Amino acid sequence: MPLDAEAPTRPAADAVRVLTDLLAGLDNSNGSGEGKGTTRADVLAGLTELRTLLQEVARWEPLLISAARDRGASWAEIAPALGLASRQAAERRFLRLEHQTGHAGLTGDQRVQATRDRRAGDRAVAGWARGNSAALRGLAGQITALEGLDPATQACVDRVRAALGENDTAALIEPLAEVAPRLATTHSALADQLAAVAAGTASARRQTSSSQTSSAKKEDAP
């Protein structure tokens, strides 16, 4: 399994940055329980960022274990890298993580096919984004111009701003999806446009899935 698309993502990197800044502020606490300028909303936003980071880390671990196995590492070698005492413990941990990430009950071939399907869907969504570059960048520009947002929403908007600076418009898809629910009740016009983006990406992914299903049926036909 190539170790490419599963590298640390921008949301995870941003979460680390937000949490590092937040904890630095708390370290400067004067004993009152609050860091200088650190509000309750900031700490709650930090917990949201921590959840994002933990979800990403949970997703990386089984991928890295699979990559190690694909490259010839034994379970006895993997165990100490995970802080575990035995190869059996490493295998049990991997199986539990596989179950949590939705691969329970799949054979090796089925896991490979599921990964291929997901990547094909990702490519279709990226292609759709590039074909709608002007509209997506215009929408992102409107979102980054918003003011007076709560810290958690502002963190999402900052990720949209960072993606807007990328050459590839496909980088906008994930942060736009992330900010959508935070604008649903306060900015209905933008929420409607974000819903249209979600519908477009879902359609692109669905069409790819249907195409692959048809191809598979033809290959299986006598």
mmCIF file of C-alpha atoms in Angstrom:
data_model
loop_
_atom_site.group_PDB
_atom_site.id
_atom_site.type_symbol
_atom_site.label_atom_id
_atom_site.label_comp_id
_atom_site.label_asym_id
_atom_site.label_seq_id
_atom_site.Cartn_x
_atom_site.Cartn_y
_atom_site.Cartn_z
ATOM 1 C CA MET A 1 0.000 0.000 0.000
ATOM 2 C CA PRO A 2 1.615 3.306 -1.015
ATOM 3 C CA LEU A 3 1.926 5.746 1.848
ATOM 4 C CA ASP A 4 0.841 8.892 0.043
ATOM 5 C CA ALA A 5 -2.668 10.241 0.464
ATOM 6 C CA GLU A 6 -2.680 9.425 4.157
ATOM 7 C CA ALA A 7 -0.017 11.930 5.179
ATOM 8 C CA PRO A 8 -0.889 14.368 8.011
ATOM 9 C CA THR A 9 -3.669 16.631 6.747
ATOM 10 C CA ARG A 10 -4.024 20.386 7.015
ATOM 11 C CA PRO A 11 -6.803 20.188 9.654
ATOM 12 C CA ALA A 12 -4.539 18.122 11.905
ATOM 13 C CA ALA A 13 -1.605 20.493 11.444
ATOM 14 C CA ASP A 14 -3.851 23.472 12.166
ATOM 15 C CA ALA A 15 -5.243 21.727 15.248
ATOM 16 C CA VAL A 16 -1.711 21.258 16.595
ATOM 17 C CA ARG A 17 -0.967 24.943 16.013
ATOM 18 C CA VAL A 18 -4.174 26.111 17.732
ATOM 19 C CA LEU A 19 -3.629 23.782 20.694
ATOM 20 C CA THR A 20 0.026 24.775 21.065
ATOM 21 C CA ASP A 21 -0.914 28.459 21.182
ATOM 22 C CA LEU A 22 -3.761 27.778 23.597
ATOM 23 C CA LEU A 23 -1.627 25.724 25.990
ATOM 24 C CA ALA A 24 1.112 28.349 25.885
ATOM 25 C CA GLY A 25 -1.479 30.871 27.021
ATOM 26 C CA LEU A 26 -2.616 28.600 29.822
ATOM 27 C CA ASP A 27 0.985 28.122 30.931
ATOM 28 C CA ASN A 28 1.068 31.871 31.512
ATOM 29 C CA SER A 29 -1.814 31.586 33.962
ATOM 30 C CA ASN A 30 -1.553 33.867 36.947
ATOM 31 C CA GLY A 31 -3.136 31.275 39.225
ATOM 32 C CA SER A 32 -6.699 32.400 38.591
ATOM 33 C CA GLY A 33 -7.335 29.440 36.265
ATOM 34 C CA GLU A 34 -7.137 31.511 33.077
ATOM 35 C CA GLY A 35 -4.211 32.383 30.892
ATOM 36 C CA LYS A 36 -3.738 35.973 29.792
ATOM 37 C CA GLY A 37 -6.487 36.713 27.286
ATOM 38 C CA THR A 38 -7.670 33.098 27.282
ATOM 39 C CA THR A 39 -11.456 32.893 27.500
ATOM 40 C CA ARG A 40 -13.813 30.031 28.164
ATOM 41 C CA ALA A 41 -14.752 30.080 24.463
ATOM 42 C CA ASP A 42 -11.064 29.707 23.543
ATOM 43 C CA VAL A 43 -10.716 26.622 25.740
ATOM 44 C CA LEU A 44 -13.916 25.082 24.346
ATOM 45 C CA ALA A 45 -12.635 25.741 20.823
ATOM 46 C CA GLY A 46 -9.407 24.026 21.873
ATOM 47 C CA LEU A 47 -11.342 20.938 22.896
ATOM 48 C CA THR A 48 -12.953 20.897 19.443
ATOM 49 C CA GLU A 49 -9.515 21.089 17.833
ATOM 50 C CA LEU A 50 -8.284 18.289 20.106
ATOM 51 C CA ARG A 51 -11.150 16.076 18.939
ATOM 52 C CA THR A 52 -10.155 16.761 15.315
ATOM 53 C CA LEU A 53 -6.556 15.819 16.073
ATOM 54 C CA LEU A 54 -7.470 12.626 17.933
ATOM 55 C CA GLN A 55 -9.698 11.522 15.050
ATOM 56 C CA GLU A 56 -6.839 12.034 12.603
ATOM 57 C CA VAL A 57 -4.335 10.166 14.785
ATOM 58 C CA ALA A 58 -6.764 7.262 15.168
ATOM 59 C CA ARG A 59 -6.997 7.093 11.371
ATOM 60 C CA TRP A 60 -3.226 7.165 10.837
ATOM 61 C CA GLU A 61 -2.266 4.319 13.165
ATOM 62 C CA PRO A 62 -3.797 1.381 11.237
ATOM 63 C CA LEU A 63 -2.497 2.854 7.982
ATOM 64 C CA LEU A 64 1.044 3.031 9.353
ATOM 65 C CA ILE A 65 0.801 -0.494 10.748
ATOM 66 C CA SER A 66 -0.380 -1.756 7.347
ATOM 67 C CA ALA A 67 2.461 0.121 5.659
ATOM 68 C CA ALA A 68 4.988 -1.464 8.031
ATOM 69 C CA ARG A 69 3.585 -4.940 7.336
ATOM 70 C CA ASP A 70 3.617 -4.314 3.581
ATOM 71 C CA ARG A 71 7.296 -3.440 3.884
ATOM 72 C CA GLY A 72 8.166 -6.681 5.651
ATOM 73 C CA ALA A 73 8.004 -5.678 9.317
ATOM 74 C CA SER A 74 7.029 -8.522 11.638
ATOM 75 C CA TRP A 75 4.468 -8.173 14.418
ATOM 76 C CA ALA A 76 7.339 -8.687 16.873
ATOM 77 C CA GLU A 77 9.032 -5.578 15.430
ATOM 78 C CA ILE A 78 5.819 -3.541 15.350
ATOM 79 C CA ALA A 79 4.873 -4.296 18.973
ATOM 80 C CA PRO A 80 7.623 -2.236 20.704
ATOM 81 C CA ALA A 81 7.079 0.636 18.264
ATOM 82 C CA LEU A 82 3.496 0.763 19.582
ATOM 83 C CA GLY A 83 4.637 0.457 23.187
ATOM 84 C CA LEU A 84 3.237 -3.075 23.434
ATOM 85 C CA ALA A 85 4.836 -6.109 25.046
ATOM 86 C CA SER A 86 4.011 -8.840 22.531
ATOM 87 C CA ARG A 87 3.256 -9.551 18.902
ATOM 88 C CA GLN A 88 -0.170 -10.844 19.937
ATOM 89 C CA ALA A 89 -0.988 -7.504 21.567
ATOM 90 C CA ALA A 90 0.072 -5.682 18.395
ATOM 91 C CA GLU A 91 -2.137 -7.892 16.229
ATOM 92 C CA ARG A 92 -5.107 -7.427 18.566
ATOM 93 C CA ARG A 93 -4.638 -3.665 18.533
ATOM 94 C CA PHE A 94 -4.508 -3.591 14.746
ATOM 95 C CA LEU A 95 -7.673 -5.676 14.432
ATOM 96 C CA ARG A 96 -9.484 -3.386 16.864
ATOM 97 C CA LEU A 97 -8.391 -0.301 14.933
ATOM 98 C CA GLU A 98 -9.443 -1.894 11.657
ATOM 99 C CA HIS A 99 -12.876 -2.518 13.146
ATOM 100 C CA GLN A 100 -13.151 1.096 14.288
ATOM 101 C CA THR A 101 -12.232 2.437 10.847
ATOM 102 C CA GLY A 102 -14.836 0.369 9.057
ATOM 103 C CA HIS A 103 -12.748 -2.523 7.670
ATOM 104 C CA ALA A 104 -14.116 -5.208 9.981
ATOM 105 C CA GLY A 105 -14.998 -8.418 8.186
ATOM 106 C CA LEU A 106 -13.254 -7.470 4.941
ATOM 107 C CA THR A 107 -10.718 -9.715 3.279
ATOM 108 C CA GLY A 108 -7.394 -8.323 2.148
ATOM 109 C CA ASP A 109 -8.680 -8.017 -1.433
ATOM 110 C CA GLN A 110 -11.824 -6.264 -0.218
ATOM 111 C CA ARG A 111 -9.775 -3.776 1.785
ATOM 112 C CA VAL A 112 -7.676 -3.066 -1.290
ATOM 113 C CA GLN A 113 -10.821 -2.551 -3.375
ATOM 114 C CA ALA A 114 -12.373 -0.303 -0.719
ATOM 115 C CA THR A 115 -9.217 1.812 -0.708
ATOM 116 C CA ARG A 116 -9.231 2.012 -4.508
ATOM 117 C CA ASP A 117 -12.899 3.021 -4.527
ATOM 118 C CA ARG A 118 -12.291 5.756 -1.975
ATOM 119 C CA ARG A 119 -9.316 7.111 -3.894
ATOM 120 C CA ALA A 120 -11.274 7.048 -7.155
ATOM 121 C CA GLY A 121 -14.009 9.029 -5.424
ATOM 122 C CA ASP A 122 -11.431 11.487 -4.094
ATOM 123 C CA ARG A 123 -10.050 11.964 -7.618
ATOM 124 C CA ALA A 124 -13.559 12.558 -8.966
ATOM 125 C CA VAL A 125 -14.244 15.169 -6.294
ATOM 126 C CA ALA A 126 -10.907 16.869 -7.008
ATOM 127 C CA GLY A 127 -11.755 16.963 -10.717
ATOM 128 C CA TRP A 128 -15.163 18.470 -9.957
ATOM 129 C CA ALA A 129 -13.527 21.136 -7.796
ATOM 130 C CA ARG A 130 -11.057 22.088 -10.513
ATOM 131 C CA GLY A 131 -13.899 22.332 -13.013
ATOM 132 C CA ASN A 132 -15.745 24.716 -10.689
ATOM 133 C CA SER A 133 -12.706 26.669 -9.574
ATOM 134 C CA ALA A 134 -14.086 30.188 -10.066
ATOM 135 C CA ALA A 135 -17.279 29.519 -8.111
ATOM 136 C CA LEU A 136 -15.467 27.773 -5.266
ATOM 137 C CA ARG A 137 -12.835 30.472 -4.930
ATOM 138 C CA GLY A 138 -15.511 33.163 -4.998
ATOM 139 C CA LEU A 139 -17.422 31.406 -2.226
ATOM 140 C CA ALA A 140 -14.262 30.933 -0.182
ATOM 141 C CA GLY A 141 -13.474 34.629 -0.591
ATOM 142 C CA GLN A 142 -16.881 35.584 0.813
ATOM 143 C CA ILE A 143 -16.371 33.287 3.790
ATOM 144 C CA THR A 144 -12.909 34.610 4.621
ATOM 145 C CA ALA A 145 -14.327 38.160 4.663
ATOM 146 C CA LEU A 146 -16.687 37.352 7.552
ATOM 147 C CA GLU A 147 -16.108 39.147 10.833
ATOM 148 C CA GLY A 148 -17.176 38.797 14.447
ATOM 149 C CA LEU A 149 -17.070 35.000 14.485
ATOM 150 C CA ASP A 150 -16.712 32.802 17.546
ATOM 151 C CA PRO A 151 -13.246 31.208 17.992
ATOM 152 C CA ALA A 152 -14.223 27.748 16.726
ATOM 153 C CA THR A 153 -15.858 29.145 13.580
ATOM 154 C CA GLN A 154 -12.930 31.505 13.039
ATOM 155 C CA ALA A 155 -10.544 28.538 13.184
ATOM 156 C CA CYS A 156 -12.566 26.870 10.414
ATOM 157 C CA VAL A 157 -12.551 30.079 8.363
ATOM 158 C CA ASP A 158 -8.784 30.327 8.809
ATOM 159 C CA ARG A 159 -8.478 26.866 7.249
ATOM 160 C CA VAL A 160 -10.573 28.046 4.296
ATOM 161 C CA ARG A 161 -8.239 31.037 3.949
ATOM 162 C CA ALA A 162 -5.163 28.792 3.976
ATOM 163 C CA ALA A 163 -6.686 26.505 1.331
ATOM 164 C CA LEU A 164 -7.606 29.516 -0.791
ATOM 165 C CA GLY A 165 -3.900 30.254 -1.068
ATOM 166 C CA GLU A 166 -3.219 26.831 -2.607
ATOM 167 C CA ASN A 167 -2.819 26.483 -6.364
ATOM 168 C CA ASP A 168 -5.136 23.459 -6.451
ATOM 169 C CA THR A 169 -8.795 24.384 -5.914
ATOM 170 C CA ALA A 170 -9.435 20.845 -4.652
ATOM 171 C CA ALA A 171 -7.763 21.919 -1.396
ATOM 172 C CA LEU A 172 -10.897 23.974 -0.636
ATOM 173 C CA ILE A 173 -13.308 21.036 -0.506
ATOM 174 C CA GLU A 174 -12.520 19.767 2.988
ATOM 175 C CA PRO A 175 -12.369 23.146 4.788
ATOM 176 C CA LEU A 176 -15.563 24.316 3.053
ATOM 177 C CA ALA A 177 -17.339 21.170 4.243
ATOM 178 C CA GLU A 178 -15.990 21.747 7.738
ATOM 179 C CA VAL A 179 -17.184 25.357 7.986
ATOM 180 C CA ALA A 180 -20.647 24.692 6.506
ATOM 181 C CA PRO A 181 -22.497 23.611 9.684
ATOM 182 C CA ARG A 182 -21.053 26.561 11.618
ATOM 183 C CA LEU A 183 -22.617 29.053 9.187
ATOM 184 C CA ALA A 184 -25.972 27.310 8.781
ATOM 185 C CA THR A 185 -27.895 29.422 11.293
ATOM 186 C CA THR A 186 -26.042 32.718 10.999
ATOM 187 C CA HIS A 187 -25.321 33.100 7.267
ATOM 188 C CA SER A 188 -28.096 31.357 5.347
ATOM 189 C CA ALA A 189 -27.060 32.575 1.878
ATOM 190 C CA LEU A 190 -23.548 31.198 2.294
ATOM 191 C CA ALA A 191 -24.975 28.022 3.831
ATOM 192 C CA ASP A 192 -27.091 27.488 0.702
ATOM 193 C CA GLN A 193 -24.023 27.823 -1.513
ATOM 194 C CA LEU A 194 -22.088 25.425 0.698
ATOM 195 C CA ALA A 195 -24.961 22.938 0.466
ATOM 196 C CA ALA A 196 -24.718 23.156 -3.328
ATOM 197 C CA VAL A 197 -20.991 22.387 -3.095
ATOM 198 C CA ALA A 198 -21.723 19.359 -0.913
ATOM 199 C CA ALA A 199 -24.319 18.158 -3.427
ATOM 200 C CA GLY A 200 -21.852 18.573 -6.287
ATOM 201 C CA THR A 201 -19.077 16.615 -4.585
ATOM 202 C CA ALA A 202 -21.511 13.884 -3.531
ATOM 203 C CA SER A 203 -22.752 13.587 -7.118
ATOM 204 C CA ALA A 204 -19.190 13.321 -8.463
ATOM 205 C CA ARG A 205 -18.367 10.588 -5.951
ATOM 206 C CA ARG A 206 -21.634 8.765 -6.672
ATOM 207 C CA GLN A 207 -21.067 8.788 -10.433
ATOM 208 C CA THR A 208 -17.608 7.291 -9.964
ATOM 209 C CA SER A 209 -19.029 4.577 -7.706
ATOM 210 C CA SER A 210 -21.749 3.732 -10.245
ATOM 211 C CA SER A 211 -19.208 3.596 -13.066
ATOM 212 C CA GLN A 212 -16.941 1.236 -11.134
ATOM 213 C CA THR A 213 -19.873 -1.002 -10.199
ATOM 214 C CA SER A 214 -20.887 -1.280 -13.862
ATOM 215 C CA SER A 215 -17.320 -2.112 -14.879
ATOM 216 C CA ALA A 216 -17.081 -4.789 -12.186
ATOM 217 C CA LYS A 217 -20.315 -6.409 -13.365
ATOM 218 C CA LYS A 218 -19.033 -6.532 -16.948
ATOM 219 C CA GLU A 219 -15.796 -8.173 -15.800
ATOM 220 C CA ASP A 220 -17.725 -10.771 -13.789
ATOM 221 C CA ALA A 221 -20.120 -11.564 -16.636
ATOM 222 C CA PRO A 222 -19.511 -14.890 -18.434
#
